[in-house]
Amino acid sequence: MLKLGKYKAQDVHFDENGAMNKNILLIGKSGGGKSVEVQKIMLEITRQGGTVVALDWHQALAKDEIFENYRTDFNSFLNDIDVYTDGIQCDLFKPLIHPDGVLEHIVDVIGATVDALDRTLRLGSGQKAVLRNAISQMVEEEGYEESGFAGINKMLKEINTPVAEAVWEKLYPLTVHNIFRQGDLFIQEGKINVLRLSRFDLGTQETVAEMLLAYIWRLAMVNHFKDKEIFLVVDECQNLPSGKKSALAQMLSEGRKFGVNLILATQQLLQTSTSVIQQRLTQCSLILYFQPEPNRARMMAKMIDPEAEKGWMQVLRSLQRGEFVATGALALSGHRIERPIRVSAVEETEHKMDFQQYERGKSRF
């Protein structure tokens, strides 16, 4: 079980063994302590022999940003990947072998890549056809092995049409930096694998993230992580594609049976959103609510318990940095509990304020 913090001097854990999934959602405004708690969870996972892959958008996982108490241990587990200078090593266009022994068709491999790019770049039908053709030619000539993702440029120039030029322009940040390159998979088991993306613009970050998650999901579908599960950490997850075919949506729905677990952080969750991801985030087996923006306290209180909304609004507004309300698959001093509790991530801190009644005055926390 993953240790989360303290409640009245008792240890609070995430009881993932008794949960429907191992997905964790952290929600709350910037500065509330989400980043430190994510660091703590990542460290706990690797201490227990697990493997973490984290996307670092805004240097939140920079070495000097790691909480001082965790820094030495965190860095000892760190596999630092500077995507801007070193790219991401993976056999992006290598057909995978399904559990029944059937080899993936190359047309499906290429199609998965084109679809992932389309989800962020919003390609037209003609652009998708040209890109599929260019990648097919590159794969046939083993251009990826030789030149990496930049090899697509050569093929687009040979096609030499206005549509190919438009595709070249959309792919430019990916190809000029040659972000995806041939090589052994970058993920090191038992490590915190941090992919540094902060030097790229937001649009490029989102495209790289979607392609990477789509590739990891392909690996998961052939049971690559079945016996060596991984935990994916994505901050500001609301920025990724939100349709039902997006990689994140599929992982939220079926990740556990394929050994893929998610640790997601966001500043806001929109209950009225039609986004598949927004809807599935509420199905995470553990949700940690940090101090919200004032205009979002009511919404978060309803998520915790709609029948005790006013009380939980008071609790949420009184949360200090490093405190949160936890709901879901929780264990308190080894015993499973089914009610929300207020937790201090910093063990030395004792809470002086408690929400005095829960569930119409029948329970206390």
XYZ file of C-alpha atoms in Angstrom:
365
model
C 0.000 0.000 0.000
C 1.128 3.550 -0.741
C 1.503 5.825 2.251
C -0.242 9.180 1.761
C 0.211 10.951 5.101
C -1.295 11.199 8.568
C -4.746 11.553 10.063
C -4.722 12.215 13.814
C -1.329 10.512 14.194
C -2.507 7.471 12.222
C -1.004 6.409 8.902
C -3.212 6.828 5.846
C -2.573 4.521 2.868
C -3.996 3.976 -0.582
C -5.365 0.429 -0.452
C -4.762 -0.290 -4.151
C -5.146 -4.049 -3.686
C -8.805 -3.606 -2.830
C -9.485 -0.938 -5.447
C -11.120 -1.233 -8.876
C -8.065 0.448 -10.390
C -4.820 2.020 -9.208
C -5.460 5.411 -10.748
C -4.893 8.481 -8.569
C -6.267 11.977 -9.215
C -4.966 15.082 -7.436
C -7.075 18.213 -7.833
C -6.690 21.731 -6.457
C -5.246 25.137 -7.143
C -1.584 25.813 -7.791
C 0.468 26.102 -4.617
C -1.665 23.746 -2.551
C 0.889 20.957 -2.337
C -0.083 18.674 -5.239
C 3.437 18.577 -6.688
C 5.052 17.545 -3.405
C 2.471 14.817 -2.862
C 3.045 13.517 -6.404
C 6.791 13.400 -5.682
C 6.103 11.454 -2.496
C 3.859 8.950 -4.290
C 6.404 8.453 -7.083
C 9.129 7.811 -4.528
C 6.954 5.349 -2.602
C 6.229 3.420 -5.790
C 9.900 3.059 -6.739
C 10.912 2.176 -3.183
C 8.490 -0.733 -3.513
C 10.099 -1.811 -6.799
C 7.676 -0.111 -9.175
C 8.418 1.840 -12.351
C 7.323 5.428 -12.971
C 7.174 7.434 -16.211
C 6.543 11.162 -15.691
C 5.978 13.959 -18.194
C 7.574 17.148 -16.892
C 5.884 20.031 -18.690
C 6.981 23.041 -16.632
C 10.074 21.929 -14.682
C 7.931 20.893 -11.713
C 10.225 17.856 -11.413
C 13.471 19.766 -11.893
C 16.087 18.571 -9.415
C 15.971 21.783 -7.394
C 12.153 21.649 -7.313
C 12.041 18.273 -5.551
C 11.026 18.637 -1.899
C 14.241 18.774 0.125
C 13.300 15.834 2.365
C 12.827 13.614 -0.703
C 15.573 14.977 -2.949
C 18.406 12.547 -2.220
C 16.264 9.425 -2.553
C 14.377 10.822 -5.545
C 17.584 11.540 -7.456
C 18.928 8.063 -6.660
C 15.967 6.581 -8.565
C 15.986 9.168 -11.351
C 16.382 8.331 -15.041
C 16.582 11.843 -16.484
C 15.626 12.204 -20.171
C 16.144 15.609 -21.790
C 13.851 15.245 -24.792
C 14.941 18.581 -26.275
C 18.554 17.463 -26.716
C 18.397 13.662 -26.629
C 14.963 12.802 -27.995
C 12.959 9.736 -26.981
C 14.321 6.331 -27.894
C 11.735 3.762 -28.950
C 10.985 1.386 -31.827
C 8.055 3.540 -32.853
C 7.387 1.747 -36.163
C 8.313 -1.804 -35.200
C 5.341 -4.212 -35.408
C 4.569 -5.807 -32.060
C 3.680 -9.410 -31.372
C 0.253 -10.016 -29.854
C -0.108 -12.523 -26.988
C -1.525 -15.110 -29.412
C 1.610 -14.879 -31.545
C 0.113 -12.772 -34.356
C 2.424 -10.050 -35.658
C 1.001 -6.545 -35.963
C 0.420 -5.402 -39.539
C 2.647 -2.480 -40.479
C -0.405 -0.631 -41.818
C -1.855 -0.688 -38.285
C 1.441 0.510 -36.798
C 1.508 3.470 -39.168
C -2.195 4.116 -38.681
C -1.781 4.324 -34.892
C 0.946 6.956 -35.289
C -1.049 9.000 -37.797
C -4.130 8.883 -35.544
C -2.118 10.062 -32.529
C -0.726 12.985 -34.530
C -4.185 13.832 -35.841
C -5.603 14.104 -32.307
C -3.391 17.111 -31.565
C -2.488 18.519 -34.999
C -6.017 18.143 -36.407
C -5.030 16.974 -39.854
C -7.431 17.068 -42.759
C -8.294 13.839 -44.567
C -5.927 14.678 -47.424
C -3.139 15.532 -44.990
C -3.614 12.230 -43.164
C -3.368 10.352 -46.466
C -0.155 12.159 -47.411
C 1.385 11.595 -43.988
C 0.461 7.896 -44.060
C 2.099 7.611 -47.476
C 5.250 9.422 -46.331
C 5.636 7.248 -43.246
C 5.031 4.101 -45.293
C 7.848 5.073 -47.654
C 10.143 5.901 -44.756
C 9.494 2.551 -43.081
C 10.023 0.694 -46.359
C 13.403 2.386 -46.865
C 14.341 1.922 -43.170
C 14.568 5.677 -42.842
C 13.460 5.685 -39.213
C 16.352 3.448 -38.189
C 18.775 5.775 -39.944
C 17.308 9.230 -39.313
C 14.620 8.858 -36.661
C 11.392 10.843 -36.932
C 13.225 13.427 -39.023
C 13.213 10.853 -41.834
C 9.606 11.811 -42.576
C 10.821 15.159 -43.920
C 12.676 13.528 -46.792
C 9.586 11.642 -47.882
C 7.337 14.697 -47.663
C 9.776 16.652 -49.839
C 9.777 13.864 -52.421
C 5.970 13.965 -52.556
C 6.328 17.713 -53.165
C 2.691 18.869 -53.192
C 0.981 21.752 -51.372
C -0.670 19.235 -49.039
C 2.695 17.603 -48.274
C 4.143 21.043 -47.563
C 1.297 21.772 -45.143
C 1.938 18.480 -43.342
C 5.662 19.260 -43.213
C 4.860 22.589 -41.553
C 2.658 20.969 -38.904
C 5.274 18.314 -38.130
C 8.181 20.781 -38.143
C 8.743 20.964 -34.332
C 8.807 17.161 -34.123
C 11.069 16.605 -37.103
C 13.500 19.489 -36.626
C 14.237 18.257 -33.101
C 14.014 14.626 -34.213
C 12.104 13.858 -31.041
C 11.480 10.141 -31.647
C 14.568 8.089 -32.458
C 15.461 4.449 -33.015
C 16.824 2.667 -29.965
C 16.024 0.548 -26.937
C 12.929 1.703 -25.057
C 13.791 4.613 -22.778
C 11.891 3.204 -19.779
C 14.177 1.789 -17.076
C 12.475 -0.609 -14.678
C 12.486 0.341 -11.010
C 13.275 3.967 -11.859
C 11.526 7.336 -11.970
C 11.784 8.023 -15.704
C 11.294 11.774 -16.156
C 10.878 13.140 -19.686
C 11.820 16.829 -19.761
C 9.502 18.697 -22.141
C 9.613 22.247 -20.771
C 11.790 23.671 -23.574
C 9.076 22.971 -26.148
C 6.027 25.136 -26.759
C 2.733 23.920 -25.322
C 1.416 22.578 -28.621
C 4.541 20.495 -29.208
C 4.422 19.210 -25.633
C 0.854 18.029 -26.114
C 1.657 16.296 -29.418
C 4.716 14.535 -27.974
C 2.723 13.472 -24.929
C -0.133 12.026 -26.995
C 2.256 10.144 -29.298
C 4.183 8.792 -26.340
C 1.067 7.691 -24.465
C -0.315 6.111 -27.635
C 2.912 4.128 -28.092
C 2.919 3.016 -24.446
C -0.709 1.925 -24.877
C 0.256 -0.126 -27.931
C 2.904 -1.850 -25.820
C 0.358 -2.424 -23.074
C -2.091 -4.034 -25.491
C 0.459 -6.766 -26.245
C 0.986 -7.321 -22.489
C 4.390 -5.606 -22.360
C 3.588 -4.316 -18.853
C 1.428 -7.206 -17.645
C 4.105 -8.587 -15.307
C 6.002 -5.325 -14.766
C 3.345 -2.649 -14.414
C 4.121 1.036 -14.776
C 2.727 4.248 -13.306
C 2.323 7.215 -15.661
C 2.421 10.695 -14.126
C 0.714 13.477 -16.085
C 0.283 16.972 -14.656
C -2.326 19.302 -16.167
C -3.911 16.264 -17.795
C -6.843 18.377 -19.014
C -4.574 19.685 -21.790
C -4.399 16.326 -23.570
C -6.907 15.107 -26.199
C -10.139 14.171 -24.458
C -12.001 11.991 -26.955
C -12.829 8.353 -26.304
C -10.074 7.226 -28.682
C -7.381 9.283 -26.973
C -4.642 7.311 -25.237
C -5.431 8.760 -21.808
C -9.146 7.933 -22.090
C -8.363 4.327 -22.979
C -5.880 4.017 -20.118
C -8.402 5.409 -17.649
C -10.929 2.828 -18.798
C -8.839 -0.322 -19.205
C -5.349 0.425 -17.930
C -5.287 -1.836 -14.890
C -5.810 -5.080 -16.776
C -2.828 -4.213 -18.966
C -0.520 -3.067 -16.155
C -0.812 0.676 -16.824
C -1.724 2.934 -13.894
C -2.178 6.704 -13.859
C -1.259 9.472 -11.449
C -2.977 12.599 -12.763
C -3.040 16.177 -11.508
C -5.255 19.058 -12.551
C -6.324 22.432 -11.209
C -9.920 21.966 -12.233
C -12.486 19.333 -13.051
C -15.585 20.377 -14.968
C -18.561 18.220 -13.995
C -20.623 19.557 -16.893
C -17.938 18.775 -19.490
C -18.710 16.266 -22.226
C -15.021 15.266 -22.291
C -14.607 11.524 -21.917
C -11.467 12.099 -19.855
C -13.220 14.543 -17.500
C -15.962 11.980 -16.938
C -13.564 9.086 -16.349
C -11.343 11.042 -13.967
C -14.032 10.746 -11.306
C -13.667 6.955 -11.570
C -10.123 7.017 -10.199
C -9.952 4.815 -7.104
C -8.189 7.541 -5.121
C -8.939 11.268 -5.335
C -7.010 13.837 -3.312
C -8.659 17.267 -2.999
C -6.272 20.125 -2.206
C -7.313 23.701 -1.495
C -9.411 24.853 -4.479
C -9.890 28.198 -6.128
C -12.717 29.983 -4.254
C -15.188 29.577 -7.113
C -14.590 25.814 -7.274
C -14.985 24.904 -3.609
C -18.688 24.079 -3.950
C -18.138 21.804 -6.943
C -15.365 19.902 -5.158
C -17.445 19.629 -1.971
C -20.276 18.046 -3.985
C -17.815 15.522 -5.387
C -16.721 14.600 -1.866
C -20.270 14.250 -0.510
C -23.291 16.087 -1.962
C -25.244 15.528 1.278
C -22.658 17.343 3.383
C -21.699 20.027 0.888
C -21.527 22.998 3.274
C -19.329 21.222 5.776
C -16.854 20.051 3.175
C -16.733 23.522 1.645
C -15.523 24.806 5.007
C -12.934 22.051 5.213
C -11.654 22.683 1.679
C -11.318 26.404 2.321
C -9.404 25.794 5.552
C -6.860 23.421 4.018
C -3.258 24.503 4.393
C -0.421 23.723 2.007
C 0.285 19.994 2.216
C -3.206 19.099 3.441
C -5.924 17.428 1.409
C -9.198 15.560 1.668
C -8.862 11.967 0.496
C -11.688 9.815 -0.865
C -11.733 6.316 -2.313
C -9.816 3.163 -1.444
C -8.278 4.232 1.857
C -6.786 2.352 4.775
C -6.318 3.949 8.187
C -3.684 2.204 10.309
C -4.219 -0.896 8.188
C -8.031 -0.896 8.307
C -10.137 -0.117 5.230
C -12.369 2.935 5.577
C -15.184 4.108 3.325
C -15.449 7.794 4.260
C -13.511 10.920 3.297
C -10.816 12.109 5.680
C -8.599 15.135 5.969
C -4.944 14.180 5.624
C -1.668 15.923 6.337
C 1.048 14.970 3.866
C 3.646 16.323 6.310
C 3.666 13.840 9.155
C 4.826 16.277 11.805
C 1.831 18.542 11.253
C -1.166 17.932 13.506
C -4.498 19.258 12.346
C -6.191 21.737 14.626
C -9.333 22.035 12.548
C -11.631 19.160 11.720
C -14.949 19.022 9.993
C -16.947 18.048 13.064
C -19.651 15.953 11.495
C -20.009 13.837 8.419
C -23.035 12.208 6.856
C -25.696 14.158 8.772
C -23.930 14.019 12.100
C -23.753 10.210 12.246
C -20.027 9.857 11.646
C -16.864 11.712 12.516
C -13.570 11.939 10.759
